[in-house]
Short mmCIF file of C-alpha atoms in Angstrom, two decimals:
data_model
loop_
_atom_site.label_atom_id
_atom_site.label_comp_id
_atom_site.label_asym_id
_atom_site.label_seq_id
_atom_site.Cartn_x
_atom_site.Cartn_y
_atom_site.Cartn_z
CA UNK A 901 -18.18 -93.43 -30.53
CA UNK A 902 -18.04 -93.72 -26.79
CA UNK A 903 -17.65 -90.61 -24.63
CA UNK A 904 -14.00 -91.31 -23.75
CA UNK A 905 -12.93 -91.49 -27.39
CA UNK A 906 -14.77 -88.21 -28.08
CA UNK A 907 -12.16 -86.53 -25.86
CA UNK A 908 -9.32 -87.45 -28.24
CA UNK A 909 -8.73 -84.88 -30.98
CA UNK A 910 -8.47 -85.63 -34.69
CA UNK A 911 -5.36 -85.38 -36.84
CA UNK A 912 -4.52 -86.83 -40.22
CA UNK A 913 -1.14 -87.55 -38.58
CA UNK A 914 -2.61 -89.48 -35.65
CA UNK A 915 -0.24 -90.85 -33.00
CA UNK A 916 -2.68 -93.42 -31.56
CA UNK A 917 -5.43 -95.60 -32.93
CA UNK A 918 -8.40 -97.17 -31.23
CA UNK A 919 -9.92 -100.59 -31.38
CA UNK A 920 -12.86 -102.28 -29.70
CA UNK A 921 -12.63 -105.68 -28.06
CA UNK A 922 -15.46 -107.75 -29.52
CA UNK A 923 -16.07 -109.74 -26.33
CA UNK A 924 -15.99 -106.99 -23.70
CA UNK A 925 -16.84 -104.07 -26.03
CA UNK A 926 -14.04 -102.14 -24.28
CA UNK A 927 -12.34 -99.45 -26.36
CA UNK A 928 -8.56 -99.58 -26.33
CA UNK A 929 -6.16 -96.81 -27.38
CA UNK A 930 -3.02 -98.24 -28.98
CA UNK A 931 0.24 -96.54 -29.82
CA UNK A 932 0.98 -96.48 -33.51
CA UNK A 933 3.97 -98.53 -34.54
CA UNK A 934 7.23 -96.60 -34.43
CA UNK A 935 5.76 -93.58 -32.62
CA UNK A 936 7.14 -92.46 -29.27
CA UNK A 937 4.76 -90.29 -27.27
CA UNK A 938 6.42 -87.97 -24.81
CA UNK A 939 4.98 -87.20 -21.38
CA UNK A 940 2.39 -84.43 -21.76
CA UNK A 941 2.07 -84.88 -25.54
CA UNK A 942 -1.49 -84.68 -26.85
CA UNK A 943 -3.06 -87.84 -28.24
CA UNK A 944 -4.66 -87.75 -31.70
CA UNK A 945 -6.76 -90.30 -33.58
CA UNK A 946 -7.85 -90.14 -37.19
CA UNK A 947 -11.64 -89.79 -37.36
CA UNK A 948 -11.70 -91.31 -40.82
CA UNK A 949 -8.98 -91.10 -43.45
CA UNK A 950 -11.43 -92.31 -46.07
CA UNK A 951 -14.06 -89.64 -45.33
CA UNK A 952 -14.58 -86.72 -47.69
CA UNK A 953 -14.47 -83.11 -46.51
CA UNK A 954 -18.28 -82.94 -46.66
CA UNK A 955 -18.60 -86.10 -44.50
CA UNK A 956 -16.16 -84.66 -41.94
CA UNK A 957 -18.08 -81.38 -41.84
CA UNK A 958 -21.46 -83.09 -41.49
CA UNK A 959 -20.32 -85.70 -38.95
CA UNK A 960 -17.85 -83.73 -36.83
CA UNK A 961 -18.39 -80.06 -37.64
CA UNK A 962 -14.94 -79.30 -39.07
CA UNK A 963 -12.74 -79.75 -42.11
CA UNK A 964 -8.95 -79.98 -42.00
CA UNK A 965 -7.06 -77.14 -43.67
CA UNK A 966 -5.32 -79.69 -45.91
CA UNK A 967 -8.67 -80.59 -47.53
CA UNK A 968 -9.66 -77.01 -48.36
#
């Protein structure tokens, strides 16, 4: 991941998602459909819904409480 995306916290209930433009390689944060983000609200991405608790711990150093 690029340094900017590293600043966005993880949540299984993410309110934004990211994508990378194949031509420019720019990373774009996109609002999730149907989600209104209020001024000052923290942005969250999902680091990997398909990753196991052990993968999350090894890759990112944490495990969500819901997976314990």
